[in-house]
XYZ file of C-alpha atoms in Angstrom:
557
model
C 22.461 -11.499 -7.889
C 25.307 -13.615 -5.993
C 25.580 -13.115 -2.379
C 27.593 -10.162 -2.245
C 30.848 -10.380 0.136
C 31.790 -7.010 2.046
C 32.878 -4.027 0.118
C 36.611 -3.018 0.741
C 35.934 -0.242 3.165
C 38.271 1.991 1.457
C 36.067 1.562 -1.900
C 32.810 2.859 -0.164
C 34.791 5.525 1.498
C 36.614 6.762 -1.756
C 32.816 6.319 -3.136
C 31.621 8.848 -0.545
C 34.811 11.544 -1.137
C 34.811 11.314 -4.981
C 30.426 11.937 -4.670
C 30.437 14.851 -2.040
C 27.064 15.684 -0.948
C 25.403 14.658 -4.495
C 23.312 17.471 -4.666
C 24.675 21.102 -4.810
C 27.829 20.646 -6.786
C 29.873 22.316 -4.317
C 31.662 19.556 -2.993
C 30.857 16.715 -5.510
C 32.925 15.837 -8.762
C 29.881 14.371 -10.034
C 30.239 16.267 -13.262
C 32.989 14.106 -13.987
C 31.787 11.239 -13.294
C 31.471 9.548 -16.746
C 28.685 6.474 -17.675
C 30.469 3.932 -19.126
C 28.730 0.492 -20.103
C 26.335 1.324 -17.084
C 28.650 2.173 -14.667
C 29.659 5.563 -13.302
C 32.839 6.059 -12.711
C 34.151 7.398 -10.510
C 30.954 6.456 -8.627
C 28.550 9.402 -7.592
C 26.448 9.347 -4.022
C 22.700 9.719 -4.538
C 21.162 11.047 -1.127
C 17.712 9.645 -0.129
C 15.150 9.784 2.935
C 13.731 6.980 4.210
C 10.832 5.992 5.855
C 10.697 2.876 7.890
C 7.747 0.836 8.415
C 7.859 -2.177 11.043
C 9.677 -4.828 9.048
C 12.568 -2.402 7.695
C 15.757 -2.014 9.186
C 16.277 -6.025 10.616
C 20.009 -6.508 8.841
C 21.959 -10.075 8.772
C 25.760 -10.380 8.371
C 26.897 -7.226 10.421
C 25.069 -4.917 7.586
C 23.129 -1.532 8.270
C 20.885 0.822 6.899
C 23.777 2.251 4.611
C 26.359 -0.961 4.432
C 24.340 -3.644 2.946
C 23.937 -6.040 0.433
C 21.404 -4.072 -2.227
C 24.210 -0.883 -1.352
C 26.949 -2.457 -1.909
C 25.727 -3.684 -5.502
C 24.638 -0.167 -6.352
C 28.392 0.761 -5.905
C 29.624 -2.741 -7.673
C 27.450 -2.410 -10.707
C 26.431 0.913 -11.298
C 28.663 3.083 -9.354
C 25.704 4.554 -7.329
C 25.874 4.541 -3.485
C 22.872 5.275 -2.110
C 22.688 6.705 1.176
C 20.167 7.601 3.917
C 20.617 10.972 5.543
C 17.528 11.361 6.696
C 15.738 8.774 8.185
C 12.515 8.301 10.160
C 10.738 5.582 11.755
C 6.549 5.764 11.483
C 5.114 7.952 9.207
C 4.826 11.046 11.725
C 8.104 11.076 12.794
C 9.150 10.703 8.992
C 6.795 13.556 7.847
C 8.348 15.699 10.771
C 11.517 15.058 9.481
C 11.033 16.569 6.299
C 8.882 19.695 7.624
C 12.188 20.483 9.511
C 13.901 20.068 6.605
C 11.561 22.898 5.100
C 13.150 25.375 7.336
C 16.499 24.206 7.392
C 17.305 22.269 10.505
C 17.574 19.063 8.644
C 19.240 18.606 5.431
C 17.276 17.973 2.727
C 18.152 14.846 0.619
C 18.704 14.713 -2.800
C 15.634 12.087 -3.102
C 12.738 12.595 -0.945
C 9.824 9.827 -0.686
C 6.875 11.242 0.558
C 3.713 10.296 1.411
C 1.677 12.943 2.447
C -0.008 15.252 -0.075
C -0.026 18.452 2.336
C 3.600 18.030 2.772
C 3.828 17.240 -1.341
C 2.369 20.634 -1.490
C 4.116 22.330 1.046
C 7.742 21.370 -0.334
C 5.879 22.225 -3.842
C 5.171 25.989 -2.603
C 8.539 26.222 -0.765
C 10.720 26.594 -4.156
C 12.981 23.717 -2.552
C 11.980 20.629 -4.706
C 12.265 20.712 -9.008
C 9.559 20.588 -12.221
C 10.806 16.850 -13.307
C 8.499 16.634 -16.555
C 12.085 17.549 -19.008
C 13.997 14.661 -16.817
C 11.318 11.973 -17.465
C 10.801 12.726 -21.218
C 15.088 12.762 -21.294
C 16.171 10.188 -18.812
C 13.159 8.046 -17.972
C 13.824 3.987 -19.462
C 11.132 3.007 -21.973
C 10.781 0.611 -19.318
C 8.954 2.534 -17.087
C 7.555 4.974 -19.253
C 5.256 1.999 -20.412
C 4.576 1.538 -16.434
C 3.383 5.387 -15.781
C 1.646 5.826 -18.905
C -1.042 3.277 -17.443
C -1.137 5.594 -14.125
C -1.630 9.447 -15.247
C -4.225 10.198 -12.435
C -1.098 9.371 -10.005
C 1.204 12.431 -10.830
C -2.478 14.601 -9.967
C -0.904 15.624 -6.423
C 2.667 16.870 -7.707
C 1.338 18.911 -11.130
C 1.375 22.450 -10.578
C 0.748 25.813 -13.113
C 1.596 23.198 -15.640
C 4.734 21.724 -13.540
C 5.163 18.226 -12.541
C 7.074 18.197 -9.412
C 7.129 14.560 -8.789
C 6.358 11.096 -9.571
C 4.457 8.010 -8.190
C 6.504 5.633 -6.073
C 6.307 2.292 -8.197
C 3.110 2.902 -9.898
C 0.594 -0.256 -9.792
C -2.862 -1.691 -8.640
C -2.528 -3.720 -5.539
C -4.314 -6.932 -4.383
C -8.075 -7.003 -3.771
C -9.287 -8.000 -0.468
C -10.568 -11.133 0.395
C -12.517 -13.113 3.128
C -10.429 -15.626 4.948
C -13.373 -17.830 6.659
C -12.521 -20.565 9.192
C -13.887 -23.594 7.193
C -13.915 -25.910 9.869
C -16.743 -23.814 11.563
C -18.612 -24.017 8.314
C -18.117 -27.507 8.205
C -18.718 -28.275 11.715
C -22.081 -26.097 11.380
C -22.936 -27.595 8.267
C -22.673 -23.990 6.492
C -21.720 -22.509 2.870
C -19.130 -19.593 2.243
C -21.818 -16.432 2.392
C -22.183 -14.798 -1.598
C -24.696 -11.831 0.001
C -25.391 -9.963 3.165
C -28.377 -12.203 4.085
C -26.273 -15.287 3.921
C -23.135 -13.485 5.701
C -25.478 -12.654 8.677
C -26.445 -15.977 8.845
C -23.074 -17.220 8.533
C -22.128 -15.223 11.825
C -24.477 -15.746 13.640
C -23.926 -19.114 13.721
C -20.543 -18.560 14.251
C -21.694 -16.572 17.389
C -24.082 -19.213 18.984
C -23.692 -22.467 17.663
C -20.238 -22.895 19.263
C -18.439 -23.808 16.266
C -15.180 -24.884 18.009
C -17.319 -27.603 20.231
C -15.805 -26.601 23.059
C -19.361 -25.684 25.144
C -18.441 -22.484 25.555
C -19.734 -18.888 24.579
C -16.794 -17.559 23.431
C -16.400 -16.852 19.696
C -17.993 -14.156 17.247
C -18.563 -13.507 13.830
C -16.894 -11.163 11.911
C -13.505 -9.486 13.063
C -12.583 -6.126 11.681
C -10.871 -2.827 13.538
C -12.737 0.540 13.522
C -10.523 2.531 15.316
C -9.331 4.664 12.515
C -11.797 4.180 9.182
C -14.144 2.092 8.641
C -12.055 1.892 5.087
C -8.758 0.211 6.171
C -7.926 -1.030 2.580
C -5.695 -3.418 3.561
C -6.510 -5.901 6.838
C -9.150 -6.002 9.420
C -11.569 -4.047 6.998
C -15.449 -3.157 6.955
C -15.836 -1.679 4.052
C -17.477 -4.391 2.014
C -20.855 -4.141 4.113
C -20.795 -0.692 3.205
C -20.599 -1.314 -0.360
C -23.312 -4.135 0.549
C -25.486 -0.960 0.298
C -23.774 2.270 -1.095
C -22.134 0.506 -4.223
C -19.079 2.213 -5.179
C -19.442 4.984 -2.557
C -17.115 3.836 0.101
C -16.807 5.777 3.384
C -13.452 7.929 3.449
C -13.096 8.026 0.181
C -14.192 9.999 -3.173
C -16.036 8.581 -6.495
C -16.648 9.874 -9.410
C -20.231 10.033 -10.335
C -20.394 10.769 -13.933
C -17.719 13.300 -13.685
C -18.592 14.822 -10.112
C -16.891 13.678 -7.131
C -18.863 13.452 -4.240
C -17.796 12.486 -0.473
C -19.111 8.313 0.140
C -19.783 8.545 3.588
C -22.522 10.650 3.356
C -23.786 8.590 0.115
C -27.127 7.081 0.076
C -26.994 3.828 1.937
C -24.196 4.223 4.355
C -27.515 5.007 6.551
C -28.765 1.230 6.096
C -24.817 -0.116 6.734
C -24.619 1.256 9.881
C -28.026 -0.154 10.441
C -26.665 -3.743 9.974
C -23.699 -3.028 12.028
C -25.307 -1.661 14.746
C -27.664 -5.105 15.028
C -24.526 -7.037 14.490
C -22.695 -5.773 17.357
C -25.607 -5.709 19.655
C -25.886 -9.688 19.020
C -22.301 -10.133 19.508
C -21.910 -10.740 16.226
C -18.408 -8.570 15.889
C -15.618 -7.632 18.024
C -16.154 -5.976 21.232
C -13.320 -3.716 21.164
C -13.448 -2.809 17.235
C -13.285 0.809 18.143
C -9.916 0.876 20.278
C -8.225 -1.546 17.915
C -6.121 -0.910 14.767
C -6.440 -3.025 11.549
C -2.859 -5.107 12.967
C -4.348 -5.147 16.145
C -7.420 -6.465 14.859
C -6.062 -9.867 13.931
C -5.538 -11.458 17.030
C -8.749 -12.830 17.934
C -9.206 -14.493 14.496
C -5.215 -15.886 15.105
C -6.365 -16.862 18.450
C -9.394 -19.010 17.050
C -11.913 -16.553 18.816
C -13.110 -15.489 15.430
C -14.722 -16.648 12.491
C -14.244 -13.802 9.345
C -11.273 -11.706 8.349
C -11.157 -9.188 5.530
C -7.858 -8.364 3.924
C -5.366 -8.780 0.866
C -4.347 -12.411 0.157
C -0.688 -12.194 1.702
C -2.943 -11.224 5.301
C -3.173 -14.951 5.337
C 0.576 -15.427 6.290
C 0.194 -13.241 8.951
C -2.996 -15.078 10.796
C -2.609 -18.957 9.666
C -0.636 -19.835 13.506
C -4.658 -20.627 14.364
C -3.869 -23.525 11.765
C -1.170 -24.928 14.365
C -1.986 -23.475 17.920
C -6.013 -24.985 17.256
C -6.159 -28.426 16.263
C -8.377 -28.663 13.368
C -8.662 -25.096 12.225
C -8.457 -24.681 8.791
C -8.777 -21.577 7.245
C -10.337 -20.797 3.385
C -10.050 -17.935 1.088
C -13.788 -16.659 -0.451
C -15.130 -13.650 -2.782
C -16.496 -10.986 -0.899
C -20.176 -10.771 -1.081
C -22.541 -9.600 -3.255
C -24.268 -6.235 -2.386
C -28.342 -5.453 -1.724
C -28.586 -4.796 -5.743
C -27.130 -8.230 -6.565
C -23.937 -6.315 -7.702
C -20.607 -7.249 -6.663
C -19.206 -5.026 -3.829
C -16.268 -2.799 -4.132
C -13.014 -1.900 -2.400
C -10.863 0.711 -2.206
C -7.764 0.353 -4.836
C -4.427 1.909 -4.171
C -2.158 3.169 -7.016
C 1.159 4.052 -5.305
C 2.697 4.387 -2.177
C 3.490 7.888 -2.203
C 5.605 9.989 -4.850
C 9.874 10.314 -5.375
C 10.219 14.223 -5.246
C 13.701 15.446 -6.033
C 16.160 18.603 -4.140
C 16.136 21.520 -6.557
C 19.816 21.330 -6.519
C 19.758 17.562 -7.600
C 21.754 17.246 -10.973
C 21.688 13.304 -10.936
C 18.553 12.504 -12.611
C 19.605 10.097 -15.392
C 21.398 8.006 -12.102
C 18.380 7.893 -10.485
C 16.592 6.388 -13.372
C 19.293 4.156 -13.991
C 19.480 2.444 -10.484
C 15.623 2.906 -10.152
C 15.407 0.947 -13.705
C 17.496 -1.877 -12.217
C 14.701 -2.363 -8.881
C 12.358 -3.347 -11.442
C 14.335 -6.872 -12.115
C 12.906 -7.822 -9.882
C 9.104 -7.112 -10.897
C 9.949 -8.653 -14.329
C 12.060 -11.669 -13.300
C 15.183 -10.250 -15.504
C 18.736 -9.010 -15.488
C 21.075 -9.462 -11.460
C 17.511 -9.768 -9.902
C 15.926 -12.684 -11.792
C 14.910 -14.691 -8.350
C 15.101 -12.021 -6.035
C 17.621 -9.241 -4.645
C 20.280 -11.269 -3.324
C 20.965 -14.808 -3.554
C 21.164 -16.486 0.315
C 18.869 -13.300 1.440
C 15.718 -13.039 0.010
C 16.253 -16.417 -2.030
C 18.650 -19.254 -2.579
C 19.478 -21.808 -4.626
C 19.784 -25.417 -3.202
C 20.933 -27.861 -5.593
C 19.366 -26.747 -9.042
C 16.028 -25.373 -7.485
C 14.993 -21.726 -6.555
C 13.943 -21.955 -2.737
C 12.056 -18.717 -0.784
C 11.465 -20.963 2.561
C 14.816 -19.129 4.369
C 14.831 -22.083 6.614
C 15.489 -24.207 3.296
C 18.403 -21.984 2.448
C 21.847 -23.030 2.104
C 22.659 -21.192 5.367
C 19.218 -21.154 6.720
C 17.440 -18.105 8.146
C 14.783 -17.675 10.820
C 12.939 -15.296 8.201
C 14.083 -14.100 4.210
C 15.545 -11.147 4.478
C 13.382 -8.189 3.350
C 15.975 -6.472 0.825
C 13.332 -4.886 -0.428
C 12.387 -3.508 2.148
C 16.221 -1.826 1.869
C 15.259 -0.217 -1.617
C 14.374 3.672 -1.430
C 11.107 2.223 -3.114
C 10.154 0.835 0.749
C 8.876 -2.090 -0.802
C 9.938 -4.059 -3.745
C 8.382 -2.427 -7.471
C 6.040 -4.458 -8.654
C 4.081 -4.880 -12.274
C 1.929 -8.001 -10.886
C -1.257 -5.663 -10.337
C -3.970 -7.842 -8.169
C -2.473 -11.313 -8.711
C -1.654 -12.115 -12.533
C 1.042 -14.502 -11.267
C -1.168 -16.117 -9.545
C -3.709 -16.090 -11.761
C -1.504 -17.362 -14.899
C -0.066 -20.284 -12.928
C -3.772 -21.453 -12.071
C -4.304 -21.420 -16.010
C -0.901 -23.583 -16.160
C 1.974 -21.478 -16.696
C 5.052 -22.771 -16.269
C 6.931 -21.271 -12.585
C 10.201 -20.040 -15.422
C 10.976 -17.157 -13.393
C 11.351 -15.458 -10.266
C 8.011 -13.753 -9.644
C 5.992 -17.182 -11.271
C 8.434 -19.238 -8.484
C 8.137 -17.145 -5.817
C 4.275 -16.673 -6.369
C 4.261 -20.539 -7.037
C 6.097 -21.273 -3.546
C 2.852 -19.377 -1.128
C 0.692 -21.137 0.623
C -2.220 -22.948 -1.192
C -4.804 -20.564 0.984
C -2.837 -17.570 -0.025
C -2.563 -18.453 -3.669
C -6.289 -18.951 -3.685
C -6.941 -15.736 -2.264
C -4.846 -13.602 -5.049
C -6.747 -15.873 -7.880
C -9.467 -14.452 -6.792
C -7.973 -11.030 -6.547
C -7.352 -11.069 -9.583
C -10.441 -12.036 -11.154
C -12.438 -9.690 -8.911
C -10.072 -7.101 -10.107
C -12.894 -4.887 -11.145
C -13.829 -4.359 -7.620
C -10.962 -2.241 -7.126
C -11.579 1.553 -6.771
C -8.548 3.958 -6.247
C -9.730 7.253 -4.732
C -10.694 9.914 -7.190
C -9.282 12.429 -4.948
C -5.370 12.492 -4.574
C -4.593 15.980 -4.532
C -3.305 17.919 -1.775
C -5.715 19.681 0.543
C -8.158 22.279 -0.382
C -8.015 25.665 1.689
C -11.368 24.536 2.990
C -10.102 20.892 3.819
C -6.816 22.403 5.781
C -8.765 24.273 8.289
C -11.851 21.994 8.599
C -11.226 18.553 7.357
C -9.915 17.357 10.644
C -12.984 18.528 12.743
C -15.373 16.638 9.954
C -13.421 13.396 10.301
C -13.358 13.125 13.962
C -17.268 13.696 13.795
C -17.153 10.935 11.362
C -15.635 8.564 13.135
C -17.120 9.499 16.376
C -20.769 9.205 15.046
C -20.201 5.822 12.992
C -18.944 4.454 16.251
C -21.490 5.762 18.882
C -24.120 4.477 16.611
C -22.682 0.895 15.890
C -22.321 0.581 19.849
C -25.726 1.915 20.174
C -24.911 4.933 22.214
C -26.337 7.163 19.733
C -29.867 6.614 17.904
C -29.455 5.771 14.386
C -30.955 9.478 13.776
C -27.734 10.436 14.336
C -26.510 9.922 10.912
C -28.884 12.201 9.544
C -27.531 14.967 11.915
C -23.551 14.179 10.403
C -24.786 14.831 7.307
C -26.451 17.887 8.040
C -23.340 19.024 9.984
C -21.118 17.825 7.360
C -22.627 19.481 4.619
C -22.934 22.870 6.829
C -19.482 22.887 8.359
C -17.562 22.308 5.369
C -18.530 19.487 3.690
C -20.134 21.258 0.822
C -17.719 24.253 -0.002
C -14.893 21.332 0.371
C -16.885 19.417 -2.362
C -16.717 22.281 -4.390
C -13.442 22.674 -3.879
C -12.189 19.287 -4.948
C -14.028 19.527 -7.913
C -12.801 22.363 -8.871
C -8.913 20.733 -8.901
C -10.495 17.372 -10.499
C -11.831 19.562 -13.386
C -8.264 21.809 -13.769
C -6.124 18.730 -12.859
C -6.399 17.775 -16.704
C -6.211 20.901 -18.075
C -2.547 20.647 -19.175
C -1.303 17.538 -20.889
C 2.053 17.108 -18.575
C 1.559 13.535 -19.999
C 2.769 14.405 -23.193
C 5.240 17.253 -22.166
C 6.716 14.095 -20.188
C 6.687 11.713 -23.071
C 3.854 9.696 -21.107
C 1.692 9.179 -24.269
């Protein structure tokens, strides 16, 4: 897409009178809007919430949250304007939004992200949202049909009595995690990349007392990861592979299904033995003192600062922590495999699906618009149609000369940072079909960089490319939750009480301010004060959840 100029005011504002309020027919003329070679005209307004997260809402150019460039084509193109009439910043504030919406004092949008499955259920219960299974059979590109069919377990939180009241939010497997290791200390102390736990332990704890920057002081650690609200982060700053170290694919937080019977993995055999290990760890000063009061972002600064020596996270974390690379002379930092677990196995990691499901007003008569303009956000994923190279030519990429540049401060008219159009999208982020890396993974084979996502996976960093290599062939590691429904009745009045026990217990025992005994008391607890009816429970709606075939009622199959 060409760098769009500004709209002619008077064309968004005649978009806005002809469209109404999109949803309830009342005011809007949409019925007569016809779709002509892809094009509505007049145009109609689709409606949408938004949820911000912290690199959203930065606009260049004078633009805004609902006069920009990805708008503005919408109109141009496909005579859609999209706009945001309710809008919230993290996701509490967001959810809050829509929960007032629920009673009426906020409007509810024609197109409502969400990303909370008590709230899914709540707007499923409150009449206010619509069964969508007829629209995606009708109206749904073959496009994207191929896309869901690979994710059925995804519309599990939005089917109900046979109903699907909702889809996943750009279906697809995200990037594994990886270690990012400070070579330089392994070179410095004469040390390989660790492949098990004995070797990682070894690793840090020369990373810990051999004073690997040479500076003759005491002042770096091994292994930097944030506890403060999971030991399960799934992104950054994560702990979760020395759990799997000794539980296998029973990872704390989180559900598995064990020959068709999900059970709960932090009380799983093992996660006894990882605290353990932790425990010593942190009483050597092998980890972060603070681990408990920091979050997974917060997390990251002592490894940016040089202080220490192991990071877990997806490949792209690598942008975010390689300033040690400039502020400390000779860092250099290295992307490895996790490690093996105890068994000899590889260890495992939790695998997201989606970010949350579209669910659509009851009143909402635009559906084959929606799929029309959501159709067109997937350009981008496939390196076709106005959004080949990215969103918009001079934002998110340019073209100097005859090449295809993402480096903004390479751009024609350069930029401190690309702008995040995506990030603009009601998808939050930018769709995507490239699972854990297969970009990555083809151009390491030798595929030729012929189109946007090959160049723009082509133009990371060497460390980061690395990293989603390995991603990809470690792919198998990858575990979505088995449990993505909304909560049981035993889980809404107890769930809370059993995770801040949790949390409270894996912590006091890592610091040592509990005996390791004390696990054995959680479970008991757990089991006794919930955990087990709760087990029940979620069995109960894994076994039912695929009674119905809504996959082939929706053309899925």
């Amino acid at each position: 897409m060409k760098k769009t100029g500004a709209l002619l005011t008077t064309t968004v504002l005649m978009a806005g009178l002809l469209a109404g309020c999109g949803s309830n027919g009342k005011e809007s003329t949409a019925a007569e809007a016809v779709l002509k070679d892809g094009k509505y005209d007049p145009p109609i307004t689709i409606n949408i919430a938004k949820q911000q997260d912290e690199n959203a809402g930065k606009y260049i150019n004078g633009e805004s949250l609902n006069d920009n460039v990805l708008t503005r084509w919408g109109v141009e193109n496909l005579g859609i304007n999209i706009q945001t009439t309710l809008l919230g910043g993290d996701a509490s504030q967001y959810n809050t939004k829509l929960r007032l919406a629920l009673t009426g004092s906020e409007k509810l949008p024609d197109v409502l992200p969400v990303y909370d499955t008590s709230l899914e259920n709540d707007l499923i219960q409150s009449g206010l949202v619509k069964d969508i299974a007829e629209d995606i059979n009708k109206y749904m590109p073959e496009r994207l049909k191929e896309i869901y069919k690979q994710y059925p377990t995804t519309f599990n939180p939005v089917i109900q009595d046979g109903k699907v009241y909702g889809m996943a939010i750009s279906p697809n497997l995200t990037e594994g995690e990886v270690m990012l290791i400070r070579q330089d200390w392994l070179d410095t102390l004469n040390l390989k990349a660790p492949t098990n736990i004995d070797e990682f332990e070894q690793v840090i704890a020369a990373f810990t007392n051999d004073d690997p920057d040479g500076n003759g002081k005491n002042d770096t650690y091994g292994f930097d990861f944030s506890g403060k609200d999971s030991y399960n982060t799934g992104w950054v700053s994560d702990s979760v592979m020395i759990f799997s170290a000794y539980t296998g694919k029973s990872l704390p937080g989180q559900w598995y299904n064990d020959n068709g019977k999900l059970t709960y993995g932090s009380v799983a055999d093992g996660t006894k033995d990882a605290l353990a290990k932790l425990r010593d760890w942190y009483s050597k000063g092998y980890l972060n003192k603070e681990l408990a009061t920091q979050g997974a972002w917060d997390a990251l600064a002592d490894f940016t600062e040089g202080k220490a020596g192991i990071i877990i996270g997806r490949p792209w974390l690598y942008g975010s922590v390689k300033d040690v690379e400039t502020n400390v002379k000779g860092a250099k930092i290295k992307a490895y495999p996790t490690i093996n677990g105890v068994s000899g196995d590889r260890t495992y990691q939790s695998g997201q699906q989606n970010d949350g499901v579209f669910m659509f007003n009851k009143d909402f008569n635009n559906m084959e618009a929606f799929f029309l303009y959501y159709d067109k956000l997937y350009d981008a994923a496939f390196g076709t149609g106005d959004f080949k190279y990215g969103y918009a030519q001079g934002y998110d990429y340019d073209i100097v000369g005859d090449e295809v540049v993402f480096d903004s401060k390479k751009f024609n008219t350069p930029l401190d940072a690309a702008q995040g159009v995506g990030k603009m999208a009601f998808t939050k982020n930018t769709p995507s079909v490239d699972g854990p890396g297969k970009s990555f993974y083809d151009l390491s084979k030798g595929a030729k960089a012929e189109n946007g996502v090959l160049i723009r996976s082509a133009s990371n960093d060497e460390t980061a490319k690395e990293g989603y290599v390995i991603s990809y062939e470690n792919r198998e590691s990858l575990l979505p939750n088995a449990f993505n429904g909304p909560p049981t009745k035993t889980m809404q009045t107890t769930w809370e009480q059993l995770n801040t026990m949790e949390k409270e217990t894996f912590t006091k025992i890592i610091y040592s301010k509990e005996p390791l005994t004390a696990y054995d008391d959680f479970v008991k607890q757990w089991h006794d004060k919930g955990g087990t009816k709760i087990s029940e429970e979620i069995n109960e709606w894994y076994n039912n959840a695929s009674k119905v075939d809504v996959m082939s009622q929706m053309g899925l199959k």
